[in-house]
Amino acid sequence: MPPKAVGIDLGLVSLVTLDDGGTVDHPRLLKKYEKQLARLQKELHRKQRGSSNREKTRAKIARLYALISDVRKDGLDQLTTRLVRENQVLVVEDLGVANLLRSVKLRNAITDASWGTLLDMLRYKAAWYGRTLVVVDRFFPSTRLCSACRAKGEQLDLSVRSWTCAVCGAVHDRDGNAAVNLRDEGLRLYWLVAMALPPDRTPPPVIRASELPECVTAA
């Protein structure tokens, strides 16, 4: 019986889009608390350095950041546990989060989304639950590959949320199409690894396309 698989596309419009079209909203916690944080920061700058009132304000800021972190972590913990429990194979894209954080335009949004924490949770929970996380190569054209006919479209600007395949006419939601393509590519890689193992061996908890021989990953 084939394993149940899910393609997981991480984004900044929706935090997560799944291959069945389901989405998880972006909590945008820093955005939610930005006015409160700004007010406390202004209050901190008005307090005299070394004063007890300044330290009290600093403590309030620290508590607010701790609250944001706890709420974010709890949401990601619930999401990743559900995904790992419901699926045997989970497929994501190698996003290169560290490199993306260098972008001034994207840095705050990616930090708020906490992609790195989400991926870390999927990684260690896959090992806990005996699942496999497949990390598809970052150069795989998940967004512009038509999931209906496999034709490759043109590069899409980040602002483009839907597109129509010039070959078959299928209309795609950008993130939903990417999630379907990730699932299919992840399953292909999963079976390449699984079929190469001895009968008594199971696939490892993490399969990275970037660590597999090029001759194996080539479609």
PDB file of C-alpha atoms in Angstrom:
ATOM      1  CA  MET A   1       0.000   0.000   0.000  1.00  0.00           C
ATOM      2  CA  PRO A   2       1.542   3.354  -1.010  1.00  0.00           C
ATOM      3  CA  PRO A   3       2.316   5.754   1.831  1.00  0.00           C
ATOM      4  CA  LYS A   4       0.044   8.713   2.405  1.00  0.00           C
ATOM      5  CA  ALA A   5       1.945  11.824   1.340  1.00  0.00           C
ATOM      6  CA  VAL A   6       1.413  15.544   1.667  1.00  0.00           C
ATOM      7  CA  GLY A   7       3.025  18.387  -0.259  1.00  0.00           C
ATOM      8  CA  ILE A   8       3.649  21.411   1.975  1.00  0.00           C
ATOM      9  CA  ASP A   9       4.270  24.804   0.367  1.00  0.00           C
ATOM     10  CA  LEU A  10       5.459  27.470   2.816  1.00  0.00           C
ATOM     11  CA  GLY A  11       4.477  31.018   2.007  1.00  0.00           C
ATOM     12  CA  LEU A  12       3.949  34.545   3.252  1.00  0.00           C
ATOM     13  CA  VAL A  13       0.327  34.948   2.136  1.00  0.00           C
ATOM     14  CA  SER A  14      -0.748  31.690   3.785  1.00  0.00           C
ATOM     15  CA  LEU A  15       1.758  30.182   6.188  1.00  0.00           C
ATOM     16  CA  VAL A  16       1.177  26.739   4.680  1.00  0.00           C
ATOM     17  CA  THR A  17      -0.658  25.511   1.579  1.00  0.00           C
ATOM     18  CA  LEU A  18      -1.242  21.755   1.214  1.00  0.00           C
ATOM     19  CA  ASP A  19      -1.613  19.749  -1.975  1.00  0.00           C
ATOM     20  CA  ASP A  20      -5.340  19.236  -1.293  1.00  0.00           C
ATOM     21  CA  GLY A  21      -5.838  23.014  -1.368  1.00  0.00           C
ATOM     22  CA  GLY A  22      -6.039  23.390   2.393  1.00  0.00           C
ATOM     23  CA  THR A  23      -4.293  26.399   3.921  1.00  0.00           C
ATOM     24  CA  VAL A  24      -3.110  27.558   7.322  1.00  0.00           C
ATOM     25  CA  ASP A  25      -3.313  31.295   7.896  1.00  0.00           C
ATOM     26  CA  HIS A  26      -0.211  33.300   8.659  1.00  0.00           C
ATOM     27  CA  PRO A  27      -0.538  34.368  12.338  1.00  0.00           C
ATOM     28  CA  ARG A  28       1.486  37.578  11.787  1.00  0.00           C
ATOM     29  CA  LEU A  29       2.155  37.928  15.495  1.00  0.00           C
ATOM     30  CA  LEU A  30       4.733  40.701  15.171  1.00  0.00           C
ATOM     31  CA  LYS A  31       2.200  42.649  13.102  1.00  0.00           C
ATOM     32  CA  LYS A  32      -0.481  41.984  15.723  1.00  0.00           C
ATOM     33  CA  TYR A  33       1.631  43.329  18.563  1.00  0.00           C
ATOM     34  CA  GLU A  34       3.625  45.975  16.680  1.00  0.00           C
ATOM     35  CA  LYS A  35       1.742  48.970  18.171  1.00  0.00           C
ATOM     36  CA  GLN A  36       2.171  47.649  21.688  1.00  0.00           C
ATOM     37  CA  LEU A  37       5.855  46.980  21.058  1.00  0.00           C
ATOM     38  CA  ALA A  38       6.358  50.439  19.534  1.00  0.00           C
ATOM     39  CA  ARG A  39       4.659  52.099  22.508  1.00  0.00           C
ATOM     40  CA  LEU A  40       6.856  50.227  24.971  1.00  0.00           C
ATOM     41  CA  GLN A  41      10.013  51.018  22.982  1.00  0.00           C
ATOM     42  CA  LYS A  42       9.160  54.740  23.032  1.00  0.00           C
ATOM     43  CA  GLU A  43       8.444  54.494  26.747  1.00  0.00           C
ATOM     44  CA  LEU A  44      11.820  52.814  27.269  1.00  0.00           C
ATOM     45  CA  HIS A  45      13.704  55.596  25.473  1.00  0.00           C
ATOM     46  CA  ARG A  46      11.999  58.223  27.640  1.00  0.00           C
ATOM     47  CA  LYS A  47      13.065  56.581  30.881  1.00  0.00           C
ATOM     48  CA  GLN A  48      16.299  57.605  32.542  1.00  0.00           C
ATOM     49  CA  ARG A  49      19.138  55.166  32.007  1.00  0.00           C
ATOM     50  CA  GLY A  50      19.803  53.037  35.064  1.00  0.00           C
ATOM     51  CA  SER A  51      16.438  53.860  36.649  1.00  0.00           C
ATOM     52  CA  SER A  52      14.119  51.218  38.075  1.00  0.00           C
ATOM     53  CA  ASN A  53      11.304  52.447  35.800  1.00  0.00           C
ATOM     54  CA  ARG A  54      13.473  51.847  32.744  1.00  0.00           C
ATOM     55  CA  GLU A  55      14.169  48.291  33.901  1.00  0.00           C
ATOM     56  CA  LYS A  56      10.456  47.701  34.498  1.00  0.00           C
ATOM     57  CA  THR A  57       9.715  48.794  30.934  1.00  0.00           C
ATOM     58  CA  ARG A  58      12.515  46.619  29.606  1.00  0.00           C
ATOM     59  CA  ALA A  59      10.998  43.666  31.476  1.00  0.00           C
ATOM     60  CA  LYS A  60       7.581  44.385  29.907  1.00  0.00           C
ATOM     61  CA  ILE A  61       9.148  44.295  26.432  1.00  0.00           C
ATOM     62  CA  ALA A  62      10.902  41.016  27.215  1.00  0.00           C
ATOM     63  CA  ARG A  63       7.644  39.482  28.471  1.00  0.00           C
ATOM     64  CA  LEU A  64       5.795  40.578  25.335  1.00  0.00           C
ATOM     65  CA  TYR A  65       8.446  39.046  23.071  1.00  0.00           C
ATOM     66  CA  ALA A  66       8.300  35.868  25.163  1.00  0.00           C
ATOM     67  CA  LEU A  67       4.504  35.793  24.726  1.00  0.00           C
ATOM     68  CA  ILE A  68       4.853  36.167  20.945  1.00  0.00           C
ATOM     69  CA  SER A  69       7.435  33.379  20.873  1.00  0.00           C
ATOM     70  CA  ASP A  70       5.283  31.049  22.994  1.00  0.00           C
ATOM     71  CA  VAL A  71       2.129  31.622  20.924  1.00  0.00           C
ATOM     72  CA  ARG A  72       4.057  31.113  17.675  1.00  0.00           C
ATOM     73  CA  LYS A  73       5.750  27.953  18.939  1.00  0.00           C
ATOM     74  CA  ASP A  74       2.456  26.499  20.204  1.00  0.00           C
ATOM     75  CA  GLY A  75       0.769  27.091  16.842  1.00  0.00           C
ATOM     76  CA  LEU A  76       3.632  25.512  14.917  1.00  0.00           C
ATOM     77  CA  ASP A  77       3.759  22.589  17.338  1.00  0.00           C
ATOM     78  CA  GLN A  78       0.069  21.812  16.811  1.00  0.00           C
ATOM     79  CA  LEU A  79       0.335  22.178  13.025  1.00  0.00           C
ATOM     80  CA  THR A  80       3.420  20.004  12.596  1.00  0.00           C
ATOM     81  CA  THR A  81       2.129  17.309  14.954  1.00  0.00           C
ATOM     82  CA  ARG A  82      -1.099  17.074  12.940  1.00  0.00           C
ATOM     83  CA  LEU A  83       0.750  16.856   9.630  1.00  0.00           C
ATOM     84  CA  VAL A  84       3.145  14.184  10.870  1.00  0.00           C
ATOM     85  CA  ARG A  85       0.419  12.098  12.479  1.00  0.00           C
ATOM     86  CA  GLU A  86      -1.774  12.186   9.358  1.00  0.00           C
ATOM     87  CA  ASN A  87       0.910  11.413   6.750  1.00  0.00           C
ATOM     88  CA  GLN A  88       3.710   8.938   6.219  1.00  0.00           C
ATOM     89  CA  VAL A  89       5.662  11.098   3.759  1.00  0.00           C
ATOM     90  CA  LEU A  90       5.922  14.873   4.120  1.00  0.00           C
ATOM     91  CA  VAL A  91       7.415  16.930   1.319  1.00  0.00           C
ATOM     92  CA  VAL A  92       8.824  20.444   1.522  1.00  0.00           C
ATOM     93  CA  GLU A  93      11.130  22.575  -0.589  1.00  0.00           C
ATOM     94  CA  ASP A  94      14.703  23.383   0.412  1.00  0.00           C
ATOM     95  CA  LEU A  95      14.075  27.098   0.937  1.00  0.00           C
ATOM     96  CA  GLY A  96      17.534  28.166   2.073  1.00  0.00           C
ATOM     97  CA  VAL A  97      16.007  30.196   4.906  1.00  0.00           C
ATOM     98  CA  ALA A  98      19.356  31.669   6.007  1.00  0.00           C
ATOM     99  CA  ASN A  99      19.899  33.156   2.555  1.00  0.00           C
ATOM    100  CA  LEU A 100      16.338  34.477   2.323  1.00  0.00           C
ATOM    101  CA  LEU A 101      16.779  36.280   5.641  1.00  0.00           C
ATOM    102  CA  ARG A 102      19.398  38.466   3.963  1.00  0.00           C
ATOM    103  CA  SER A 103      16.634  40.086   1.922  1.00  0.00           C
ATOM    104  CA  VAL A 104      15.594  43.351   3.555  1.00  0.00           C
ATOM    105  CA  LYS A 105      12.119  43.088   1.995  1.00  0.00           C
ATOM    106  CA  LEU A 106      11.466  39.535   3.199  1.00  0.00           C
ATOM    107  CA  ARG A 107      13.404  39.363   6.475  1.00  0.00           C
ATOM    108  CA  ASN A 108      10.675  40.512   8.877  1.00  0.00           C
ATOM    109  CA  ALA A 109       7.933  38.440   7.243  1.00  0.00           C
ATOM    110  CA  ILE A 110      10.044  35.276   7.223  1.00  0.00           C
ATOM    111  CA  THR A 111      11.125  35.826  10.824  1.00  0.00           C
ATOM    112  CA  ASP A 112       7.477  36.305  11.829  1.00  0.00           C
ATOM    113  CA  ALA A 113       6.475  33.145   9.931  1.00  0.00           C
ATOM    114  CA  SER A 114       9.329  31.239  11.608  1.00  0.00           C
ATOM    115  CA  TRP A 115       9.884  28.912   8.643  1.00  0.00           C
ATOM    116  CA  GLY A 116      13.093  27.606  10.170  1.00  0.00           C
ATOM    117  CA  THR A 117      11.343  26.474  13.357  1.00  0.00           C
ATOM    118  CA  LEU A 118       8.527  24.865  11.366  1.00  0.00           C
ATOM    119  CA  LEU A 119      10.992  22.873   9.253  1.00  0.00           C
ATOM    120  CA  ASP A 120      13.001  21.849  12.317  1.00  0.00           C
ATOM    121  CA  MET A 121       9.825  20.552  13.975  1.00  0.00           C
ATOM    122  CA  LEU A 122       8.882  18.528  10.906  1.00  0.00           C
ATOM    123  CA  ARG A 123      12.391  17.088  10.808  1.00  0.00           C
ATOM    124  CA  TYR A 124      12.581  15.800  14.371  1.00  0.00           C
ATOM    125  CA  LYS A 125       8.929  14.749  14.538  1.00  0.00           C
ATOM    126  CA  ALA A 126       9.355  12.684  11.371  1.00  0.00           C
ATOM    127  CA  ALA A 127      12.033  10.749  13.254  1.00  0.00           C
ATOM    128  CA  TRP A 128       9.871  10.437  16.381  1.00  0.00           C
ATOM    129  CA  TYR A 129       6.826   9.119  14.517  1.00  0.00           C
ATOM    130  CA  GLY A 130       8.676   6.930  12.025  1.00  0.00           C
ATOM    131  CA  ARG A 131       7.802   9.169   9.072  1.00  0.00           C
ATOM    132  CA  THR A 132       9.914  10.470   6.200  1.00  0.00           C
ATOM    133  CA  LEU A 133      10.483  14.135   5.429  1.00  0.00           C
ATOM    134  CA  VAL A 134      11.561  14.654   1.821  1.00  0.00           C
ATOM    135  CA  VAL A 135      13.342  17.946   1.082  1.00  0.00           C
ATOM    136  CA  VAL A 136      13.051  18.742  -2.618  1.00  0.00           C
ATOM    137  CA  ASP A 137      15.873  20.648  -4.308  1.00  0.00           C
ATOM    138  CA  ARG A 138      15.465  24.427  -4.171  1.00  0.00           C
ATOM    139  CA  PHE A 139      15.841  24.650  -7.953  1.00  0.00           C
ATOM    140  CA  PHE A 140      12.891  22.324  -8.620  1.00  0.00           C
ATOM    141  CA  PRO A 141      10.317  24.487 -10.518  1.00  0.00           C
ATOM    142  CA  SER A 142       7.389  23.696  -8.224  1.00  0.00           C
ATOM    143  CA  THR A 143       5.627  27.016  -8.816  1.00  0.00           C
ATOM    144  CA  ARG A 144       5.759  27.207 -12.612  1.00  0.00           C
ATOM    145  CA  LEU A 145       5.407  23.507 -13.448  1.00  0.00           C
ATOM    146  CA  CYS A 146       1.862  22.671 -14.541  1.00  0.00           C
ATOM    147  CA  SER A 147       0.642  19.916 -12.227  1.00  0.00           C
ATOM    148  CA  ALA A 148      -1.899  18.840 -14.874  1.00  0.00           C
ATOM    149  CA  CYS A 149       0.288  18.331 -17.970  1.00  0.00           C
ATOM    150  CA  ARG A 150       3.824  18.846 -16.549  1.00  0.00           C
ATOM    151  CA  ALA A 151       4.609  21.694 -18.959  1.00  0.00           C
ATOM    152  CA  LYS A 152       6.981  24.297 -17.524  1.00  0.00           C
ATOM    153  CA  GLY A 153       5.747  27.873 -17.624  1.00  0.00           C
ATOM    154  CA  GLU A 154       7.617  31.138 -17.352  1.00  0.00           C
ATOM    155  CA  GLN A 155       9.177  32.433 -14.150  1.00  0.00           C
ATOM    156  CA  LEU A 156       6.480  34.024 -11.975  1.00  0.00           C
ATOM    157  CA  ASP A 157       6.800  37.239 -10.010  1.00  0.00           C
ATOM    158  CA  LEU A 158       5.999  36.909  -6.306  1.00  0.00           C
ATOM    159  CA  SER A 159       2.946  39.114  -6.811  1.00  0.00           C
ATOM    160  CA  VAL A 160       1.342  36.603  -9.238  1.00  0.00           C
ATOM    161  CA  ARG A 161      -1.052  34.433  -7.237  1.00  0.00           C
ATOM    162  CA  SER A 162      -2.614  32.415 -10.079  1.00  0.00           C
ATOM    163  CA  TRP A 163      -1.681  31.504 -13.644  1.00  0.00           C
ATOM    164  CA  THR A 164      -2.953  29.627 -16.687  1.00  0.00           C
ATOM    165  CA  CYS A 165      -0.929  26.909 -18.411  1.00  0.00           C
ATOM    166  CA  ALA A 166      -0.234  27.917 -22.012  1.00  0.00           C
ATOM    167  CA  VAL A 167      -0.169  24.261 -23.089  1.00  0.00           C
ATOM    168  CA  CYS A 168      -3.272  22.654 -21.549  1.00  0.00           C
ATOM    169  CA  GLY A 169      -5.194  25.698 -20.301  1.00  0.00           C
ATOM    170  CA  ALA A 170      -5.343  24.564 -16.678  1.00  0.00           C
ATOM    171  CA  VAL A 171      -5.777  27.428 -14.223  1.00  0.00           C
ATOM    172  CA  HIS A 172      -3.594  27.142 -11.124  1.00  0.00           C
ATOM    173  CA  ASP A 173      -3.476  28.716  -7.719  1.00  0.00           C
ATOM    174  CA  ARG A 174       0.219  29.480  -7.340  1.00  0.00           C
ATOM    175  CA  ASP A 175       0.749  27.872  -3.928  1.00  0.00           C
ATOM    176  CA  GLY A 176      -1.683  24.985  -4.380  1.00  0.00           C
ATOM    177  CA  ASN A 177      -0.023  24.000  -7.658  1.00  0.00           C
ATOM    178  CA  ALA A 178       3.395  24.158  -6.011  1.00  0.00           C
ATOM    179  CA  ALA A 179       2.218  21.888  -3.186  1.00  0.00           C
ATOM    180  CA  VAL A 180       0.936  19.268  -5.662  1.00  0.00           C
ATOM    181  CA  ASN A 181       4.225  19.328  -7.568  1.00  0.00           C
ATOM    182  CA  LEU A 182       6.204  19.036  -4.343  1.00  0.00           C
ATOM    183  CA  ARG A 183       4.154  16.016  -3.275  1.00  0.00           C
ATOM    184  CA  ASP A 184       4.680  14.265  -6.614  1.00  0.00           C
ATOM    185  CA  GLU A 185       8.407  14.998  -6.735  1.00  0.00           C
ATOM    186  CA  GLY A 186       8.813  14.003  -3.096  1.00  0.00           C
ATOM    187  CA  LEU A 187       7.113  10.669  -3.684  1.00  0.00           C
ATOM    188  CA  ARG A 188       9.314  10.060  -6.727  1.00  0.00           C
ATOM    189  CA  LEU A 189      12.437  10.612  -4.625  1.00  0.00           C
ATOM    190  CA  TYR A 190      11.021   8.574  -1.751  1.00  0.00           C
ATOM    191  CA  TRP A 191      10.497   5.532  -3.995  1.00  0.00           C
ATOM    192  CA  LEU A 192      13.924   5.908  -5.595  1.00  0.00           C
ATOM    193  CA  VAL A 193      15.478   5.637  -2.152  1.00  0.00           C
ATOM    194  CA  ALA A 194      13.053   2.988  -0.840  1.00  0.00           C
ATOM    195  CA  MET A 195      13.538   0.663  -3.833  1.00  0.00           C
ATOM    196  CA  ALA A 196      17.324   0.825  -3.457  1.00  0.00           C
ATOM    197  CA  LEU A 197      17.189  -0.383   0.168  1.00  0.00           C
ATOM    198  CA  PRO A 198      17.311  -4.030   1.313  1.00  0.00           C
ATOM    199  CA  PRO A 199      13.862  -5.550   1.995  1.00  0.00           C
ATOM    200  CA  ASP A 200      14.277  -5.278   5.762  1.00  0.00           C
ATOM    201  CA  ARG A 201      15.215  -1.588   5.694  1.00  0.00           C
ATOM    202  CA  THR A 202      12.875   1.404   5.826  1.00  0.00           C
ATOM    203  CA  PRO A 203      13.594   4.832   4.300  1.00  0.00           C
ATOM    204  CA  PRO A 204      15.425   7.294   6.573  1.00  0.00           C
ATOM    205  CA  PRO A 205      13.505  10.024   8.439  1.00  0.00           C
ATOM    206  CA  VAL A 206      14.928  12.696   6.134  1.00  0.00           C
ATOM    207  CA  ILE A 207      15.653  12.445   2.412  1.00  0.00           C
ATOM    208  CA  ARG A 208      17.378  15.472   0.887  1.00  0.00           C
ATOM    209  CA  ALA A 209      17.450  15.736  -2.891  1.00  0.00           C
ATOM    210  CA  SER A 210      20.662  17.760  -2.640  1.00  0.00           C
ATOM    211  CA  GLU A 211      22.417  14.806  -0.966  1.00  0.00           C
ATOM    212  CA  LEU A 212      21.385  12.198  -3.537  1.00  0.00           C
ATOM    213  CA  PRO A 213      23.539  11.398  -6.614  1.00  0.00           C
ATOM    214  CA  GLU A 214      22.533  13.478  -9.634  1.00  0.00           C
ATOM    215  CA  CYS A 215      22.058  10.323 -11.699  1.00  0.00           C
ATOM    216  CA  VAL A 216      19.478   9.157  -9.162  1.00  0.00           C
ATOM    217  CA  THR A 217      17.477  12.387  -8.870  1.00  0.00           C
ATOM    218  CA  ALA A 218      17.307  13.122 -12.609  1.00  0.00           C
ATOM    219  CA  ALA A 219      13.765  12.613 -13.855  1.00  0.00           C
TER     220      ALA A 219
END
